[in-house]
PDB file of C-alpha atoms in Angstrom:
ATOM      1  CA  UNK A   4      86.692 182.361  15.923  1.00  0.00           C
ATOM      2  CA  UNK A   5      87.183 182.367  12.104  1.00  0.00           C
ATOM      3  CA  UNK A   6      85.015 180.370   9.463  1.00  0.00           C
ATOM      4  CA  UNK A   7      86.005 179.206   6.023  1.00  0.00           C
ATOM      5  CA  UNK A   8      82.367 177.895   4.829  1.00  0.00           C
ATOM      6  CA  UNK A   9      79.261 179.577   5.937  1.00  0.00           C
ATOM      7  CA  UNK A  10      76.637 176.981   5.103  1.00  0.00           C
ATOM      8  CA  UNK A  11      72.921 178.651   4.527  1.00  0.00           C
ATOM      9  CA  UNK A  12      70.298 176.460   4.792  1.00  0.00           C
ATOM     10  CA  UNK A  13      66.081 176.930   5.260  1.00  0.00           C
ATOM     11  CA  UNK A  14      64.288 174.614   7.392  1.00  0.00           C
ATOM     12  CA  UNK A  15      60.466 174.785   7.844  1.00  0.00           C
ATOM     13  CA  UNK A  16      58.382 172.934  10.484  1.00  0.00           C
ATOM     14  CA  UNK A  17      57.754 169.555   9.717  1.00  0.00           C
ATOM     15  CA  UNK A  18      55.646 166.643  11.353  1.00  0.00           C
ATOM     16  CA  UNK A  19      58.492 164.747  13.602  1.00  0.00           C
ATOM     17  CA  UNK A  20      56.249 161.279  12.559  1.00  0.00           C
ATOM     18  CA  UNK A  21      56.869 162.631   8.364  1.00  0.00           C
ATOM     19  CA  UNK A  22      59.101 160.577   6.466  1.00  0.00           C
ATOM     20  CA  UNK A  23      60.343 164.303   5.187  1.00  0.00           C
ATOM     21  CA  UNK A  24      61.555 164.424   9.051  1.00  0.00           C
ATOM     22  CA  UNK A  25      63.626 161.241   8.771  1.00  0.00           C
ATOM     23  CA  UNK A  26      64.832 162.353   5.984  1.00  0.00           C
ATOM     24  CA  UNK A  27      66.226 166.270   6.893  1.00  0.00           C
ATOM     25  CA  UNK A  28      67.658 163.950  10.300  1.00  0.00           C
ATOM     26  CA  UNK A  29      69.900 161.987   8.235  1.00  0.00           C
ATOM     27  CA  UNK A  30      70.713 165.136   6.381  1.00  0.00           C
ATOM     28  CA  UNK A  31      71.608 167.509   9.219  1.00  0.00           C
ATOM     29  CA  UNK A  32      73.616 164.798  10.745  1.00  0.00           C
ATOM     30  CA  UNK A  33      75.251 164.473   7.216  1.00  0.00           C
ATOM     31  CA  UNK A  34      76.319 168.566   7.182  1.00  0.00           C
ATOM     32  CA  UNK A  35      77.314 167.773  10.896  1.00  0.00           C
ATOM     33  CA  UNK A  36      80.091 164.780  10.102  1.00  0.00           C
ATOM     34  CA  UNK A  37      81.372 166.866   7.407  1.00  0.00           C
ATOM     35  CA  UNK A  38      81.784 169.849   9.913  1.00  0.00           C
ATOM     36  CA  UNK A  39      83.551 168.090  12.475  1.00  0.00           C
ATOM     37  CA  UNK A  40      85.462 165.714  10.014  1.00  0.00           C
ATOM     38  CA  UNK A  41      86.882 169.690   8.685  1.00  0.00           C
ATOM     39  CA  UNK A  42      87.089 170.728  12.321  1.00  0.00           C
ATOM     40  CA  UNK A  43      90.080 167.942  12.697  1.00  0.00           C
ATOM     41  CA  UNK A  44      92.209 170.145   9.925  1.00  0.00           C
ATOM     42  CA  UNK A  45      91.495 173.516  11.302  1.00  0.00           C
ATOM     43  CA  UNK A  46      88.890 174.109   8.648  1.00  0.00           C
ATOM     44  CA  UNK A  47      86.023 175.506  10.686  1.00  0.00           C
ATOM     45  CA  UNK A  48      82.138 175.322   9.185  1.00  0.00           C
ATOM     46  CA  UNK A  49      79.310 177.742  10.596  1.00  0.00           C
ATOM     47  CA  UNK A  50      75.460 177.219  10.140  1.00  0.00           C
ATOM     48  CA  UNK A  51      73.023 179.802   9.495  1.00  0.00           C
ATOM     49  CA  UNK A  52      69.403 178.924   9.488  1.00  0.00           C
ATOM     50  CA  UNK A  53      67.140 181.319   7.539  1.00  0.00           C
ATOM     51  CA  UNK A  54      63.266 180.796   8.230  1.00  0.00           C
ATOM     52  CA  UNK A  55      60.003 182.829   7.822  1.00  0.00           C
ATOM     53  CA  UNK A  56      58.798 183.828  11.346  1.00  0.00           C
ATOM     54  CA  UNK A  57      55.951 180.903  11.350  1.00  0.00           C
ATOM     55  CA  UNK A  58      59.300 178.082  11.073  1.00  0.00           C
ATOM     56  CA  UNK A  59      61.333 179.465  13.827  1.00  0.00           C
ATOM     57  CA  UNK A  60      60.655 176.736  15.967  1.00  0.00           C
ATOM     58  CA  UNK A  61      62.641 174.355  13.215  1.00  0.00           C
ATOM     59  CA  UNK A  62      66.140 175.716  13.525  1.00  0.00           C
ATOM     60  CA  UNK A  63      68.318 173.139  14.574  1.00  0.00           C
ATOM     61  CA  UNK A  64      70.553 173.425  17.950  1.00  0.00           C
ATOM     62  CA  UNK A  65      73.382 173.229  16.163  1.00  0.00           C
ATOM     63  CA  UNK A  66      72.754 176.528  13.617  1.00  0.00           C
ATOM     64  CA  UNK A  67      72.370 180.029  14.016  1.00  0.00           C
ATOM     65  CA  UNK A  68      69.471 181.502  13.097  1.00  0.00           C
ATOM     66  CA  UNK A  69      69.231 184.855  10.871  1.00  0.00           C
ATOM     67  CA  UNK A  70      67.106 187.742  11.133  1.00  0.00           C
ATOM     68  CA  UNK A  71      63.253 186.254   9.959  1.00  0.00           C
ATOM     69  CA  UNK A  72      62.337 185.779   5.578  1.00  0.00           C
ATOM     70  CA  UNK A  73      59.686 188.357   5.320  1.00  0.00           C
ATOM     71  CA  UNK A  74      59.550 187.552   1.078  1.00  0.00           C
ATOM     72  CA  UNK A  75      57.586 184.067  -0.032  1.00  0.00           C
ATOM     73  CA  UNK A  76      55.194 182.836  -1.764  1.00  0.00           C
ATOM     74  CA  UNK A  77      52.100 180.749  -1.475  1.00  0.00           C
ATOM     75  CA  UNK A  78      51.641 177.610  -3.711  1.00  0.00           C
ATOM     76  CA  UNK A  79      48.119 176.161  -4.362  1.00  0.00           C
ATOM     77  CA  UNK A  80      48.351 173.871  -0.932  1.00  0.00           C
ATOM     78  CA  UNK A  81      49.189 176.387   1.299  1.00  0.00           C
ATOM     79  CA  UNK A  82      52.532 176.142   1.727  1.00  0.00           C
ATOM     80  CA  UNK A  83      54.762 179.458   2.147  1.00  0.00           C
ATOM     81  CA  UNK A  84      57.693 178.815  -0.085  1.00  0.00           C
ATOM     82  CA  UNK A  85      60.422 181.639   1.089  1.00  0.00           C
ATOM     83  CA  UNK A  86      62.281 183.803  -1.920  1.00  0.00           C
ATOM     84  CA  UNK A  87      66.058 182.015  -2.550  1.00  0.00           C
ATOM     85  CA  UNK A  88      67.610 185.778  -2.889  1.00  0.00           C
ATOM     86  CA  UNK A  89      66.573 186.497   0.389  1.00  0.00           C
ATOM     87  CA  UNK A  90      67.799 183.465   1.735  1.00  0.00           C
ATOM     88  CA  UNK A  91      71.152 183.833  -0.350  1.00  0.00           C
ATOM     89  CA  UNK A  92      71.348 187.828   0.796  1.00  0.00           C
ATOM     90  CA  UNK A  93      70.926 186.486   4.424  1.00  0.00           C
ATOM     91  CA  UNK A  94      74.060 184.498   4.268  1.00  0.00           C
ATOM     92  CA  UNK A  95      76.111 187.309   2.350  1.00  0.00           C
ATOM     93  CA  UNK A  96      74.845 189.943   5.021  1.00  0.00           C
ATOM     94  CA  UNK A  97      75.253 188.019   8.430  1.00  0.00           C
ATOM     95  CA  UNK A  98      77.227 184.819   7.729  1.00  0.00           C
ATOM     96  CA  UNK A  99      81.397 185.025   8.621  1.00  0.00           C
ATOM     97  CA  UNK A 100      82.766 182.417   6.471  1.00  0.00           C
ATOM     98  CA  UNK A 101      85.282 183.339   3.738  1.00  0.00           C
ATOM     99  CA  UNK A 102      82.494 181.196   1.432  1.00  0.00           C
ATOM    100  CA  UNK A 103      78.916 180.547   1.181  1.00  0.00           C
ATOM    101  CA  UNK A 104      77.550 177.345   0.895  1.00  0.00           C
ATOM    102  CA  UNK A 105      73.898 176.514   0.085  1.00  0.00           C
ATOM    103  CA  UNK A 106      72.265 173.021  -0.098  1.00  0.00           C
ATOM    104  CA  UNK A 107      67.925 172.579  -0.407  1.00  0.00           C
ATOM    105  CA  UNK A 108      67.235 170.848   2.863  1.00  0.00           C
ATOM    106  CA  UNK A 109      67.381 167.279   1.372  1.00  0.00           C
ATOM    107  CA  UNK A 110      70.749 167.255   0.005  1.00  0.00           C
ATOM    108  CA  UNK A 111      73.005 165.262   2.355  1.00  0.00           C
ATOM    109  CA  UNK A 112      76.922 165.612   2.013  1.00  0.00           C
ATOM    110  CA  UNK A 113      80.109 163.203   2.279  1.00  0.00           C
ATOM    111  CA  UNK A 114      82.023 163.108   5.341  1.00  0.00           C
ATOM    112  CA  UNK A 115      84.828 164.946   3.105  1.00  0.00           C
ATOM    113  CA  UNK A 116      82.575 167.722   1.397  1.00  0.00           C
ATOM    114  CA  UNK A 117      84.059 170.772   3.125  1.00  0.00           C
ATOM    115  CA  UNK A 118      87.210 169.351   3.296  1.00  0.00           C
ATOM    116  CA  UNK A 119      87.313 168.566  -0.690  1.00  0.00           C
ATOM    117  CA  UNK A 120      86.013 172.506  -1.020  1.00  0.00           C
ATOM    118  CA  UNK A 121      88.547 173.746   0.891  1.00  0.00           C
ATOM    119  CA  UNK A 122      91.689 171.785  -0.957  1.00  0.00           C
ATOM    120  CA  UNK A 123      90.036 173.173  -4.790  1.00  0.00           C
ATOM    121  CA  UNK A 124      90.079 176.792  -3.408  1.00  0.00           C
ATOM    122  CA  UNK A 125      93.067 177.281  -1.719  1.00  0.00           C
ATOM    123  CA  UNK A 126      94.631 175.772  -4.626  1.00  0.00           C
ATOM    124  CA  UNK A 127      92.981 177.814  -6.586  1.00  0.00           C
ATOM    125  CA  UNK A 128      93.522 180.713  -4.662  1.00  0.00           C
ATOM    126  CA  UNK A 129      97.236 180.302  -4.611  1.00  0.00           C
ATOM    127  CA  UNK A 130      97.706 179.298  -8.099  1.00  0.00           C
ATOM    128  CA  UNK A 131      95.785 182.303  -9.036  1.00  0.00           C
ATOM    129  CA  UNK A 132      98.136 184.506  -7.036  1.00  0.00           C
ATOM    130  CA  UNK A 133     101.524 182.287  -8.739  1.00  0.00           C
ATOM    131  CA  UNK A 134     100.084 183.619 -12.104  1.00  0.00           C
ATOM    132  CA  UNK A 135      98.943 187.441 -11.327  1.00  0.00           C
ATOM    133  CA  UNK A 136     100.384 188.210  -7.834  1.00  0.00           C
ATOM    134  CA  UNK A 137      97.376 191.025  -8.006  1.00  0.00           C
ATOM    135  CA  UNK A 138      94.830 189.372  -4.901  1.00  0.00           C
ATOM    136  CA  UNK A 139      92.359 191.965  -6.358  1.00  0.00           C
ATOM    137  CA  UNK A 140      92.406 190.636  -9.900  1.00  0.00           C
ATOM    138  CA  UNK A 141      92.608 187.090  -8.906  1.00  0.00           C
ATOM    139  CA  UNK A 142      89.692 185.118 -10.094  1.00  0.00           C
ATOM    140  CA  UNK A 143      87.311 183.838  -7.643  1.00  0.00           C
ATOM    141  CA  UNK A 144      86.098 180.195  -7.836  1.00  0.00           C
ATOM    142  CA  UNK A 145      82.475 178.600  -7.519  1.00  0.00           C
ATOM    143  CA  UNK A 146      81.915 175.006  -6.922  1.00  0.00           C
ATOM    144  CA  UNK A 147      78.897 173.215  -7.142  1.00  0.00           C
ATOM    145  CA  UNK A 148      78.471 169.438  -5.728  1.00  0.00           C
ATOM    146  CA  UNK A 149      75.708 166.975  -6.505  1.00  0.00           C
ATOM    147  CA  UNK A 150      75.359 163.346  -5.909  1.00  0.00           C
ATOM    148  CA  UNK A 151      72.359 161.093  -6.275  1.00  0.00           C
ATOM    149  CA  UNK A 152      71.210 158.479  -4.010  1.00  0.00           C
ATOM    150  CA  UNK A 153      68.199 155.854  -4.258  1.00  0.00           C
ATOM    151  CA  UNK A 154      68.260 155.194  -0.531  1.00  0.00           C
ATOM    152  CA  UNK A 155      64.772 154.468   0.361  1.00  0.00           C
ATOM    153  CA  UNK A 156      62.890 156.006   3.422  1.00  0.00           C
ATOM    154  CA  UNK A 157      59.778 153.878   4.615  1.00  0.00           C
ATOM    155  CA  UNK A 158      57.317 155.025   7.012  1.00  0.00           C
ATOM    156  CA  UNK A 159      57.193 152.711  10.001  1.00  0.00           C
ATOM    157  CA  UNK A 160      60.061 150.553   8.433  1.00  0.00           C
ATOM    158  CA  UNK A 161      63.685 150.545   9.849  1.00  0.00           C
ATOM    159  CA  UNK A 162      65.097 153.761  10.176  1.00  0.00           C
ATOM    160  CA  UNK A 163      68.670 153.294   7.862  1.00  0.00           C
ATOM    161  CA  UNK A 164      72.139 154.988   9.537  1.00  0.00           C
ATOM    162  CA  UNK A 165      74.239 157.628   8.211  1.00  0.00           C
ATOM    163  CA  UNK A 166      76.802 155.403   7.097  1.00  0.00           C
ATOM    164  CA  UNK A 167      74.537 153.390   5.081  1.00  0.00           C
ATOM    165  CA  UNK A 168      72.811 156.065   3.424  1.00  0.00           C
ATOM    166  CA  UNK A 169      76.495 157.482   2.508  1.00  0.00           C
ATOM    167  CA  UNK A 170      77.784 154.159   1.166  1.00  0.00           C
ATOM    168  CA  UNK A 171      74.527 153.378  -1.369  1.00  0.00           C
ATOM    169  CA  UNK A 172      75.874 153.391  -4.639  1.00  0.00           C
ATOM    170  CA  UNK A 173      74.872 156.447  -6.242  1.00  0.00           C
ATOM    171  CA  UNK A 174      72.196 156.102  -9.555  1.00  0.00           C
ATOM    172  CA  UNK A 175      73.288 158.719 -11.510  1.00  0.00           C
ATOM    173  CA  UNK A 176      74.012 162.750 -12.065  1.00  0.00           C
ATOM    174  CA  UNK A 177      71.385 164.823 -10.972  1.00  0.00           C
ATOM    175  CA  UNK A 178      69.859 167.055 -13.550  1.00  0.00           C
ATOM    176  CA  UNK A 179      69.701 170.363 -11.053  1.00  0.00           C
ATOM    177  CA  UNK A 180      71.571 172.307  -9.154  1.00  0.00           C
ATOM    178  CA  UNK A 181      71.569 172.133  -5.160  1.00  0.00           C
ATOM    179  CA  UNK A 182      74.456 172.489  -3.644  1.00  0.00           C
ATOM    180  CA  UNK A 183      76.643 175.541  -4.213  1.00  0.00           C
ATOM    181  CA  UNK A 184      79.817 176.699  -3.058  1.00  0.00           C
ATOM    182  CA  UNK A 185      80.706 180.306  -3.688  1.00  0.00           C
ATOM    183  CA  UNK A 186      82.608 183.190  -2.361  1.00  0.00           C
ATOM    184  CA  UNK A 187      80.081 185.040  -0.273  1.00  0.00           C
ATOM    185  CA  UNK A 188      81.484 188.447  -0.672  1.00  0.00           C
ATOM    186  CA  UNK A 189      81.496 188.359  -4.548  1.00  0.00           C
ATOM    187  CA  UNK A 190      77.832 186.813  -4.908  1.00  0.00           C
ATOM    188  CA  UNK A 191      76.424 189.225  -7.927  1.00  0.00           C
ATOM    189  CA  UNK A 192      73.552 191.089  -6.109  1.00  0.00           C
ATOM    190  CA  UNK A 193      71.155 190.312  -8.644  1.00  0.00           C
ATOM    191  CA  UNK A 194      71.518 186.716  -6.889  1.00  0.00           C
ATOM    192  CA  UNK A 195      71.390 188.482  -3.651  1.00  0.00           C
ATOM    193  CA  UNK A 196      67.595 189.967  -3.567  1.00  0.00           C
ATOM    194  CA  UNK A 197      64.360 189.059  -2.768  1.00  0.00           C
ATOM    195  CA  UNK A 198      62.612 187.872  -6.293  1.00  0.00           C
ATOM    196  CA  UNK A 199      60.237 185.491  -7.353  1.00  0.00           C
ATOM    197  CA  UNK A 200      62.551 182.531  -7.609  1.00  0.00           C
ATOM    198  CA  UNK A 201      61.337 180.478  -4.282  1.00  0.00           C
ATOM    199  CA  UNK A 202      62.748 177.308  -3.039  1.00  0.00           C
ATOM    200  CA  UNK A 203      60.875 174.400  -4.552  1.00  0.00           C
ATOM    201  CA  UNK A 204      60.598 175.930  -7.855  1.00  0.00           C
ATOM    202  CA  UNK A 205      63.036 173.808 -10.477  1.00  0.00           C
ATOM    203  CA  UNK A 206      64.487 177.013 -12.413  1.00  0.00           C
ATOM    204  CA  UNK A 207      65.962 178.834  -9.478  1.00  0.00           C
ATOM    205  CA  UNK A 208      68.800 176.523  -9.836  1.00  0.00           C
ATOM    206  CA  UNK A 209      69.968 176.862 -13.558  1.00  0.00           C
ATOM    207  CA  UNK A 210      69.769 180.326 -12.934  1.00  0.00           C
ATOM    208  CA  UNK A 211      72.369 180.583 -10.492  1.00  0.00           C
ATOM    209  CA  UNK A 212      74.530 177.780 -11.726  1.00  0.00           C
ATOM    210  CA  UNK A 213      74.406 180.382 -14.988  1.00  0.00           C
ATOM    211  CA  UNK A 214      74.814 183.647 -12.979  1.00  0.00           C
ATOM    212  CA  UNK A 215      77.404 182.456 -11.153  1.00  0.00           C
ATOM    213  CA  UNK A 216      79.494 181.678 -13.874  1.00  0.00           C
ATOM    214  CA  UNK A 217      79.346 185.269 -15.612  1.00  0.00           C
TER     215      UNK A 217
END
């Protein structure tokens, strides 16, 4: 069985009564419309769950999990934040998919997401090869997706569906970077490595939208 998107993700344990936990729900069930909506078209979406030892527990049924995050780091409540170049190397050295795709764990997708991915890079991919007819010269293409929503979660209020999350009208453009779609064999190592960029710290994200693009 053959991939086209390898999606990398890192969940971490979580109190199932959190509203955090409501939230990654609606999310994984997000990543999991938009995988079988693909599925339909023969475009076929793998998950692979990266987690420090202590969060093994929190990989969902429907992901793989990778070899344990040994790098992280510890913020001032405690909370192990694993390195994003370990997590990125993880899904460069044992995912299958043609392309990588990362999201943080509350970034939720459209029903079309991998579907949209796919049509830019095959076109791309083909027009490149119209123009050179050299596959090894061709340029490779990285996508990055972001939308914004203002759905609220409530603790102990009514818990809103899928559908209804996906149809809030959106507030604006988010200011970061969380959702990138790249070619997993051509990720520069530098992005690659354990390093002191962690999830959860802001700047990670400029600096791959910025090393991506060299």
């Amino acid at each position: 069985m053959s991939f086209f998107f390898t999606h990398v993700f890192a969940p971490y344990a979580i109190a199932s009564s959190s509203i955090a936990s409501l939230e990654i729900g609606l999310v994984y069930a997000s990543w999991q419309q938009a995988a079988d909506e693909a599925a339909k078209f023969g475009v076929r979406v793998e998950f692979l769950a990266c987690t420090l030892f202590k969060d093994r527990g929190a990989v969902p049924p429907f992901a793989r999990k990778a070899t344990n995050l040994s790098h992280y780091v510890q913020d001032a409540r405690g909370h192990t934040l694993p390195s994003i170049g370990e997590i990125w190397g993880k899904g460069v050295s044992e995912g299958t998919g043609k392309y990588l795709v990362y999201t943080n764990l509350d970034i939720g997708v459209a029903k079309d997401l991998y579907l949209r991915a796919h049509k830019l890079l095959t076109s791309e991919e083909a027009s490149s090869e119209a123009r050179g007819g050299d596959r090894s010269a061709k340029q490779e293409m990285a996508l990055e997706f972001t939308r914004v929503q203002s759905a609220k979660l409530r603790a102990g209020g009514p818990v809103p569906s899928l559908a209804a999350v996906l149809a809030h009208p959106q507030v604006g453009r988010h200011p970061g970077h969380d959702c990138f779609v790249v070619p997993r064999l051509s990720v520069p190592a530098l992005l690659a490595t354990p390093s002191s960029l962690v999830v959860g710290m802001p700047p990670w994200g400029t600096m791959y939208h910025h090393g991506l693009q060299a």
